[in-house]
CSV table of C-alpha atoms and ligand atoms in Angstrom, one decimal:
chain,number,residue,atom,x,y,z
A,1,MET,CA,-0.3,0.3,0.2
A,2,SER,CA,1.7,4.0,-0.8
A,3,SER,CA,2.1,5.4,1.9
A,4,GLN,CA,0.9,8.7,0.4
A,5,THR,CA,-3.1,9.8,-0.8
A,6,ALA,CA,-3.6,10.7,-4.0
A,7,ILE,CA,-5.9,13.5,-5.0
A,8,ARG,CA,-7.4,14.9,-8.3
A,9,ALA,CA,-6.6,19.0,-8.7
A,10,SER,CA,-5.5,20.9,-11.8
A,11,LEU,CA,-2.6,23.5,-11.4
A,12,ILE,CA,-4.0,27.0,-12.8
A,13,ARG,CA,-3.1,30.7,-13.1
A,14,GLY,CA,-5.9,32.6,-12.3
A,15,GLY,CA,-4.9,36.2,-12.6
A,16,THR,CA,-2.2,37.1,-11.1
A,17,SER,CA,-2.2,34.5,-8.6
A,18,LYS,CA,-1.7,30.9,-9.0
A,19,GLY,CA,-3.0,28.1,-6.8
A,20,LEU,CA,-4.5,24.9,-7.2
A,21,TYR,CA,-7.6,23.6,-7.9
A,22,PHE,CA,-10.0,20.4,-6.3
A,23,HIS,CA,-13.2,19.0,-6.9
A,24,ALA,CA,-15.0,19.6,-3.8
A,25,ASP,CA,-15.7,15.5,-3.6
A,26,ASP,CA,-12.1,15.0,-4.2
A,27,LEU,CA,-11.4,16.4,-0.4
A,28,PRO,CA,-12.8,15.3,2.6
A,29,ASP,CA,-16.4,16.5,4.1
A,30,ASP,CA,-14.1,17.0,8.0
A,31,VAL,CA,-12.7,20.6,7.2
A,32,ALA,CA,-10.4,19.9,10.0
A,33,THR,CA,-8.6,17.1,7.9
A,34,ARG,CA,-9.1,19.4,5.5
A,35,ASP,CA,-6.7,22.1,6.0
A,36,ARG,CA,-4.3,19.1,7.0
A,37,VAL,CA,-4.6,17.9,4.2
A,38,LEU,CA,-4.2,21.4,2.2
A,39,LEU,CA,-1.8,22.8,3.4
A,40,ALA,CA,0.3,19.8,3.6
A,41,ALA,CA,-0.6,20.2,-0.2
A,42,MET,CA,1.5,23.0,-0.2
A,43,GLY,CA,3.9,22.3,1.9
A,44,SER,CA,3.1,25.2,4.4
A,45,PRO,CA,3.8,26.3,6.9
A,46,ASP,CA,7.1,26.8,5.7
A,47,VAL,CA,8.6,30.2,4.1
A,48,ARG,CA,9.6,28.3,0.6
A,49,GLU,CA,6.9,25.7,1.1
A,50,ILE,CA,9.7,23.5,0.5
A,51,ASP,CA,7.5,20.2,0.2
A,52,GLY,CA,5.0,20.8,-1.4
A,53,VAL,CA,3.4,22.7,-4.6
A,54,GLY,CA,3.0,25.8,-3.1
A,55,GLY,CA,4.7,29.0,-4.3
A,56,GLY,CA,6.3,30.3,-0.8
A,57,HIS,CA,4.1,34.4,-0.5
A,58,PRO,CA,0.1,34.3,-0.5
A,59,LEU,CA,-0.4,34.4,-4.0
A,60,THR,CA,1.3,31.8,-5.0
A,61,SER,CA,-0.4,29.4,-2.3
A,62,LYS,CA,-4.6,29.4,-2.9
A,63,VAL,CA,-6.8,26.9,-3.0
A,64,ALA,CA,-10.3,26.6,-4.9
A,65,VAL,CA,-12.8,24.4,-4.3
A,66,VAL,CA,-15.6,23.7,-7.4
A,67,ARG,CA,-18.7,22.0,-6.9
A,68,ARG,CA,-21.8,21.8,-9.4
A,69,SER,CA,-24.2,24.3,-8.2
A,70,THR,CA,-27.7,23.2,-6.4
A,71,ARG,CA,-28.7,27.1,-6.7
A,72,PRO,CA,-31.2,27.5,-9.8
A,73,ASP,CA,-29.2,31.3,-10.9
A,74,ALA,CA,-25.4,29.1,-11.0
A,75,ASP,CA,-23.7,26.5,-12.8
A,76,VAL,CA,-21.1,26.0,-10.3
A,77,ASP,CA,-20.2,26.7,-6.8
A,78,TYR,CA,-16.3,28.3,-5.2
A,79,LEU,CA,-15.0,28.3,-2.4
A,80,PHE,CA,-11.9,30.4,-1.9
A,81,LEU,CA,-9.3,29.2,1.1
A,82,GLN,CA,-6.2,30.7,1.6
A,83,VAL,CA,-3.2,28.4,2.7
A,84,TRP,CA,-0.4,30.9,4.3
A,85,PRO,CA,3.2,30.0,3.9
A,86,ASP,CA,4.6,30.4,6.9
A,87,ARG,CA,1.8,29.3,9.8
A,88,ALA,CA,-0.2,26.2,9.5
A,89,GLU,CA,-3.7,28.2,8.9
A,90,VAL,CA,-5.8,27.4,6.1
A,91,SER,CA,-8.3,30.2,5.8
A,92,ASP,CA,-11.8,31.0,4.4
A,93,ASN,CA,-12.5,34.9,5.5
A,94,GLN,CA,-11.7,35.8,1.5
A,95,ASN,CA,-12.8,35.8,-1.8
A,96,CYS,CA,-10.0,36.0,-4.8
A,97,GLY,CA,-11.1,37.7,-7.9
A,98,ASN,CA,-8.1,36.1,-9.8
A,99,LEU,CA,-8.5,32.3,-8.9
A,100,LEU,CA,-11.9,33.3,-10.0
A,101,ALA,CA,-10.5,33.7,-13.8
A,102,GLY,CA,-10.4,30.0,-13.3
A,103,ILE,CA,-12.9,28.4,-12.1
A,104,GLY,CA,-14.4,28.7,-15.3
A,105,PRO,CA,-12.1,26.6,-17.5
A,106,PHE,CA,-11.2,24.1,-15.0
A,107,ALA,CA,-15.1,23.5,-14.6
A,108,LEU,CA,-15.5,22.7,-18.2
A,109,ASP,CA,-11.8,20.8,-18.5
A,110,GLN,CA,-12.8,18.7,-16.1
A,111,GLY,CA,-16.8,17.9,-17.7
A,112,LEU,CA,-18.9,20.2,-14.7
A,113,ILE,CA,-20.8,21.9,-17.1
A,114,GLU,CA,-21.0,21.8,-21.0
A,115,PRO,CA,-19.4,24.3,-23.5
A,116,ARG,CA,-22.3,26.3,-24.7
A,117,GLY,CA,-21.4,28.0,-28.6
A,118,ASP,CA,-18.3,29.7,-29.1
A,119,VAL,CA,-18.3,31.7,-25.9
A,120,THR,CA,-19.8,30.1,-22.7
A,121,SER,CA,-21.1,32.9,-19.8
A,122,VAL,CA,-20.3,30.3,-16.2
A,123,ARG,CA,-22.0,31.8,-13.8
A,124,ILE,CA,-20.6,31.1,-10.1
A,125,TRP,CA,-21.9,31.2,-6.3
A,126,MET,CA,-19.4,32.8,-5.1
A,127,GLU,CA,-19.7,31.0,-1.2
A,128,ASN,CA,-17.2,33.0,0.6
A,129,THR,CA,-19.2,36.1,-0.6
A,130,GLN,CA,-22.6,34.8,-1.3
A,131,SER,CA,-22.6,36.6,-4.1
A,132,LEU,CA,-22.9,35.7,-8.6
A,133,ALA,CA,-20.0,36.9,-10.8
A,134,VAL,CA,-20.2,35.6,-14.5
A,135,ALA,CA,-17.4,34.3,-16.3
A,136,ARG,CA,-16.6,33.8,-20.6
A,137,ILE,CA,-14.5,31.6,-21.6
A,138,GLN,CA,-13.7,31.1,-24.9
A,139,THR,CA,-15.1,27.2,-26.0
A,140,PRO,CA,-14.2,27.2,-30.2
A,141,HIS,CA,-14.8,23.6,-31.0
A,142,GLY,CA,-16.3,22.7,-27.2
A,143,GLU,CA,-12.5,23.0,-25.8
A,144,VAL,CA,-11.2,26.1,-23.9
A,145,ARG,CA,-8.8,28.1,-25.7
A,146,TYR,CA,-6.3,29.3,-23.3
A,147,ASP,CA,-3.9,31.9,-26.6
A,148,GLY,CA,-5.3,35.0,-27.4
A,149,ASP,CA,-4.3,38.2,-27.4
A,150,ALA,CA,-5.7,39.5,-24.4
A,151,ARG,CA,-2.9,40.8,-21.8
A,152,ILE,CA,-3.3,41.8,-18.1
A,153,ASP,CA,-1.0,44.0,-16.1
A,154,GLY,CA,1.6,41.8,-14.0
A,155,VAL,CA,1.3,38.3,-16.0
A,156,PRO,CA,3.8,38.0,-19.0
A,157,GLY,CA,2.2,37.5,-22.3
A,158,SER,CA,-1.0,37.7,-23.5
A,159,ALA,CA,-4.3,35.2,-23.1
A,160,ALA,CA,-7.6,34.4,-24.5
A,161,PRO,CA,-10.0,37.1,-22.9
A,162,ILE,CA,-12.2,36.1,-19.6
A,163,PRO,CA,-14.2,38.4,-18.8
A,164,ILE,CA,-16.3,38.7,-16.1
A,165,GLU,CA,-18.9,40.4,-14.4
A,166,PHE,CA,-20.4,41.0,-10.8
A,167,LEU,CA,-23.7,42.3,-10.2
A,168,ASP,CA,-24.1,42.1,-6.4
A,169,ILE,CA,-21.4,42.1,-4.4
A,170,ALA,CA,-21.7,45.7,-2.3
A,171,GLY,CA,-21.7,45.0,1.5
A,172,SER,CA,-20.5,41.1,0.7
A,173,THR,CA,-18.3,40.4,3.6
A,174,CYS,CA,-19.1,43.7,6.4
A,175,GLY,CA,-23.1,44.0,5.3
A,176,SER,CA,-23.3,47.4,3.6
A,177,LEU,CA,-20.7,49.7,1.1
A,178,LEU,CA,-19.3,51.0,4.0
A,179,PRO,CA,-18.7,49.4,6.9
A,180,THR,CA,-18.8,52.4,9.0
A,181,GLY,CA,-21.5,54.5,8.2
A,182,HIS,CA,-19.0,57.0,6.6
A,183,VAL,CA,-17.3,57.9,3.9
A,184,LEU,CA,-14.3,59.6,5.8
A,185,ASP,CA,-13.3,58.2,9.5
A,186,VAL,CA,-10.3,59.3,11.0
A,187,VAL,CA,-7.9,56.6,13.8
A,188,ASN,CA,-4.8,57.6,15.3
A,189,GLY,CA,-4.8,61.3,13.5
A,190,ILE,CA,-5.2,59.7,10.2
A,191,ALA,CA,-8.3,59.9,7.7
A,192,ILE,CA,-9.2,56.3,6.1
A,193,THR,CA,-11.9,54.9,4.3
A,194,CYS,CA,-13.4,52.0,5.0
A,195,VAL,CA,-15.3,50.6,2.2
A,196,ASP,CA,-16.4,46.8,1.1
A,197,ASN,CA,-17.6,46.1,-2.5
A,198,GLY,CA,-16.6,42.5,-2.6
A,199,MET,CA,-13.3,43.4,-0.3
A,200,PRO,CA,-13.5,45.0,2.8
A,201,VAL,CA,-10.4,47.5,2.1
A,202,VAL,CA,-9.3,50.4,3.8
A,203,CYS,CA,-8.0,53.3,2.1
A,204,LEU,CA,-5.8,56.0,3.3
A,205,ARG,CA,-2.5,58.7,1.6
A,206,ALA,CA,0.9,57.0,1.2
A,207,SER,CA,1.7,60.2,2.9
A,208,ASP,CA,0.1,59.6,6.2
A,209,VAL,CA,2.5,57.5,6.9
A,210,GLY,CA,5.7,58.5,5.6
A,211,LEU,CA,5.5,57.2,1.8
A,212,SER,CA,5.3,58.3,-1.2
A,213,GLY,CA,3.2,55.2,-2.3
A,214,TYR,CA,5.1,54.8,-5.9
A,215,GLU,CA,8.0,52.8,-3.1
A,216,ASP,CA,8.0,49.9,-5.2
A,217,PRO,CA,6.9,46.9,-2.6
A,218,ALA,CA,9.8,44.9,-1.6
A,219,THR,CA,11.3,48.7,-0.4
A,220,ILE,CA,7.5,49.3,2.0
A,221,GLU,CA,7.8,45.4,3.6
A,222,ALA,CA,11.7,45.8,4.3
A,223,ASP,CA,10.0,49.6,6.2
A,224,ALA,CA,9.2,48.5,9.6
A,225,ALA,CA,8.3,50.7,11.4
A,226,VAL,CA,5.5,52.2,8.1
A,227,CYS,CA,4.6,48.2,8.2
A,228,ALA,CA,3.7,48.4,12.5
A,229,ARG,CA,2.0,51.4,12.0
A,230,VAL,CA,-0.2,50.3,9.2
A,231,GLU,CA,-1.3,47.1,10.5
A,232,GLU,CA,-1.8,49.6,13.4
A,233,LEU,CA,-4.9,51.1,12.2
A,234,ARG,CA,-5.6,48.1,10.7
A,235,LEU,CA,-6.8,46.6,13.5
A,236,ALA,CA,-8.4,49.9,14.9
A,237,ALA,CA,-10.1,49.7,11.2
A,238,GLY,CA,-11.1,45.9,11.3
A,239,THR,CA,-13.4,46.2,14.8
A,240,MET,CA,-15.4,49.3,12.5
A,241,MET,CA,-15.9,47.6,9.8
A,242,ASN,CA,-18.2,45.1,11.7
A,243,LEU,CA,-15.0,41.9,11.3
A,244,GLY,CA,-14.3,41.9,14.6
A,245,ASP,CA,-10.0,41.0,15.4
A,246,VAL,CA,-8.4,41.3,12.3
A,247,SER,CA,-5.0,40.0,13.8
A,248,ALA,CA,-5.1,36.4,12.8
A,249,LYS,CA,-7.5,37.9,9.3
A,250,THR,CA,-6.7,38.8,5.5
A,251,VAL,CA,-9.2,40.9,5.8
A,252,PRO,CA,-9.2,44.3,5.2
A,253,LYS,CA,-6.6,44.8,3.3
A,254,MET,CA,-5.4,48.7,3.3
A,255,SER,CA,-4.7,50.6,-0.3
A,256,LEU,CA,-2.1,53.4,0.3
A,257,LEU,CA,-2.8,55.8,-2.5
A,258,ALA,CA,-1.7,58.4,-4.3
A,259,LYS,CA,-2.0,60.9,-7.0
A,260,ALA,CA,-1.7,58.9,-10.1
A,261,GLU,CA,1.4,58.8,-12.5
A,262,HIS,CA,0.9,57.2,-15.2
A,263,GLY,CA,-2.9,58.8,-16.3
A,264,GLY,CA,-5.0,56.5,-14.4
A,265,VAL,CA,-7.0,57.9,-11.4
A,266,VAL,CA,-5.1,56.5,-8.3
A,267,THR,CA,-2.0,54.9,-7.2
A,268,THR,CA,-2.5,51.4,-5.3
A,269,ARG,CA,0.4,50.2,-2.9
A,270,THR,CA,-1.8,47.4,-1.0
A,271,PHE,CA,-1.2,45.5,2.0
A,272,ILE,CA,-3.2,42.0,2.0
A,273,PRO,CA,-2.4,42.2,5.2
A,274,LYS,CA,1.9,41.1,5.5
A,275,ARG,CA,2.7,41.6,2.5
A,276,VAL,CA,2.8,44.5,-0.2
A,277,HIS,CA,1.1,43.0,-3.4
A,278,GLU,CA,3.3,42.9,-7.0
A,279,ALA,CA,-0.3,44.6,-8.5
A,280,ILE,CA,-3.9,44.3,-7.0
A,281,GLY,CA,-6.3,42.2,-5.7
A,282,VAL,CA,-9.6,41.7,-8.4
A,283,PHE,CA,-11.9,42.7,-5.4
A,284,GLY,CA,-9.4,44.8,-4.0
A,285,ALA,CA,-9.4,46.8,-7.5
A,286,VAL,CA,-12.9,47.2,-7.3
A,287,SER,CA,-13.2,48.2,-3.9
A,288,VAL,CA,-10.7,51.1,-4.3
A,289,ALA,CA,-12.0,52.4,-7.6
A,290,THR,CA,-15.4,52.4,-5.7
A,291,ALA,CA,-14.5,54.6,-3.3
A,292,CYS,CA,-12.5,56.4,-5.9
A,293,LEU,CA,-16.6,57.6,-6.9
A,294,LEU,CA,-17.6,58.3,-3.4
A,295,PRO,CA,-17.7,62.2,-3.0
A,296,GLY,CA,-15.6,63.3,0.4
A,297,SER,CA,-13.9,60.0,0.6
A,298,VAL,CA,-9.6,60.1,0.6
A,299,ALA,CA,-9.3,57.9,-2.8
A,300,ASN,CA,-12.7,61.0,-4.1
A,301,GLU,CA,-10.4,63.7,-3.0
A,302,LEU,CA,-7.1,62.2,-4.5
A,303,CYS,CA,-8.7,61.8,-7.9
A,304,GLY,CA,-11.0,64.5,-7.7
A,305,ILE,CA,-13.6,62.7,-10.1
A,306,SER,CA,-16.9,64.5,-10.2
A,307,THR,CA,-19.1,61.0,-9.8
A,308,VAL,CA,-21.6,61.1,-13.1
A,309,SER,CA,-24.6,58.3,-13.2
A,310,GLY,CA,-24.2,55.5,-15.8
A,311,GLU,CA,-20.9,53.5,-16.8
A,312,ALA,CA,-17.5,54.8,-15.8
A,313,ASN,CA,-13.8,53.3,-16.7
A,314,LEU,CA,-11.6,53.3,-14.5
A,315,GLN,CA,-7.6,52.6,-14.4
A,316,ILE,CA,-6.5,52.2,-10.6
A,317,GLU,CA,-2.5,52.0,-11.3
A,318,HIS,CA,-0.7,49.4,-9.4
A,319,PRO,CA,3.3,48.7,-8.5
A,320,SER,CA,3.3,46.6,-12.1
A,321,GLY,CA,0.7,48.1,-14.0
A,322,TYR,CA,-3.4,49.1,-14.2
A,323,PHE,CA,-6.3,47.1,-13.5
A,324,ASP,CA,-9.2,48.6,-15.3
A,325,VAL,CA,-12.6,48.3,-13.7
A,326,THR,CA,-15.7,49.3,-14.8
A,327,MET,CA,-19.1,49.7,-13.4
A,328,ASP,CA,-23.0,51.3,-13.5
A,329,VAL,CA,-22.9,53.7,-11.5
A,330,ALA,CA,-26.2,55.3,-9.7
A,331,VAL,CA,-26.0,58.3,-8.6
A,332,SER,CA,-29.7,59.6,-6.6
A,333,GLY,CA,-28.9,63.1,-4.2
A,334,HIS,CA,-25.9,62.5,-1.8
A,335,ASP,CA,-26.3,58.5,-2.7
A,336,VAL,CA,-23.8,56.7,-4.5
A,337,ASN,CA,-24.8,53.1,-5.6
A,338,ILE,CA,-23.0,50.4,-7.9
A,339,THR,CA,-24.6,48.2,-9.8
A,340,SER,CA,-22.2,46.1,-11.2
A,341,ALA,CA,-18.5,46.1,-11.9
A,342,ALA,CA,-16.7,43.9,-14.7
A,343,LEU,CA,-13.5,43.5,-15.3
A,344,LEU,CA,-10.9,41.6,-17.7
A,345,ARG,CA,-9.5,38.7,-16.2
A,346,THR,CA,-6.7,36.0,-18.2
A,347,ALA,CA,-5.6,32.5,-16.2
A,348,ARG,CA,-3.7,28.6,-18.5
A,349,LEU,CA,-4.1,25.9,-16.8
A,350,LEU,CA,-0.8,25.0,-15.7
A,351,MET,CA,-0.6,20.9,-14.8
A,352,ARG,CA,-3.4,18.4,-14.1
A,353,GLY,CA,-3.4,15.3,-12.6
A,354,ASP,CA,-2.6,14.3,-8.7
A,355,VAL,CA,-1.1,15.8,-6.1
A,356,TYR,CA,0.2,13.6,-3.1
A,357,VAL,CA,0.0,13.6,1.1
A,358,PRO,CA,1.3,11.4,2.9
A,359,ARG,CA,-1.2,8.9,4.4
A,360,SER,CA,-1.0,9.6,7.9
A,361,ILE,CA,-2.6,12.4,7.4
A,362,TRP,CA,-5.6,11.8,4.8
A,363,SER,CA,-5.9,8.6,3.5
A,364,ARG,CA,-9.0,8.2,1.5
A,365,ARG,CA,-10.5,4.8,3.0
A,366,ASP,CA,-11.3,6.9,6.0
A,367,HIS,CA,-13.7,9.3,4.1
B,1,NQM,O1,-8.5,41.1,-4.7
B,1,NQM,C1,-4.9,39.0,-3.0
B,1,NQM,C2,-4.7,38.6,-5.1
B,1,NQM,C3,-6.2,38.6,-4.0
B,1,NQM,C4,-7.2,38.9,-4.2
B,1,NQM,C5,-5.4,39.7,-2.3
B,1,NQM,C6,-7.5,39.1,-5.1
B,1,NQM,C7,-8.9,39.8,-4.9
B,1,NQM,O2,-4.1,39.0,-6.3
B,1,NQM,O3,-10.3,39.5,-5.4
B,1,NQM,O4,-8.2,38.4,-6.5
B,1,NQM,O5,-5.6,40.3,-1.9
B,1,NQM,O6,-5.6,38.6,-1.1
B,1,NQM,O7,-5.0,37.0,-6.1
């Protein structure tokens, strides 16, 4: 008998992240056992994740669990799990819009749904935030097409475009778009805007913590005093955003803003939360773009956009380029409602097969 348990899995780049994608049925039902299996598969805890397939960074230590949906409005359900590289912890407290880009290709590839013509719309129920996304996947000749000429910043080369649309993500984690009830709060003397349009994010001026906002991620991570100050703000903001004690949580994200440098609306450096993102998360970008449209927010003051009803295209600058977000905006009096958001991602299947974990961690016969 083999000393290892083989588990069906695919390794997929989704947007600017990378992770293992599983059928829910191939993992243990018991959450504690499932988490031990995922930690072993990724090689956590170990900063290099040398004894697993994780990449030693939160952006490359991710898992998607997918099943056929029983909901009438969805094709598949998607649960995102963040596997911490450096500590033995698996967290479901946030969503991931980057791995989301790989869900349609995975579901089609694995026969969880059938292709429908040259482009298949896949309706995805995002379990972490209890909200829907629709991703349009290129399926000429009944197969997922991965090559194409769509480019996203943070990924070399080009690939098939995957446009994704969200309808109802406002307040999906914190309960409301403005979880503190205000567009502007002051914490430790620093003005912040707390927003949740798919991801809880705290926007603040980079200059308020002594940065220009144009530094590269490694320079910011090396500045222990800045990191401590940002974390202190995050802990305070987390409570104000109805998230409780966030010391062990991956939300809220902290987005340090400065005036746009390259023609976008604003420049961002985002703590996710202990590392600084090389780009920006998908829902993170949607939340920052939303803050840009809210009069009186830290972001709006920096970018000076006057909000109008209708379609708004916003380019959010980040350390490796731009993130384009398109939103439908409805303004009524002082209220600004974002009725939908859309963006472009790409994804690529990198490997399909079995990932192995020691049998002592999970023997499928115990399942
Ligand atoms: O905000 C990083 C990423 C993410 C999450 C993070 C994401 C999102 O870049 O939707 O995609 O903020 O933890 O994958």
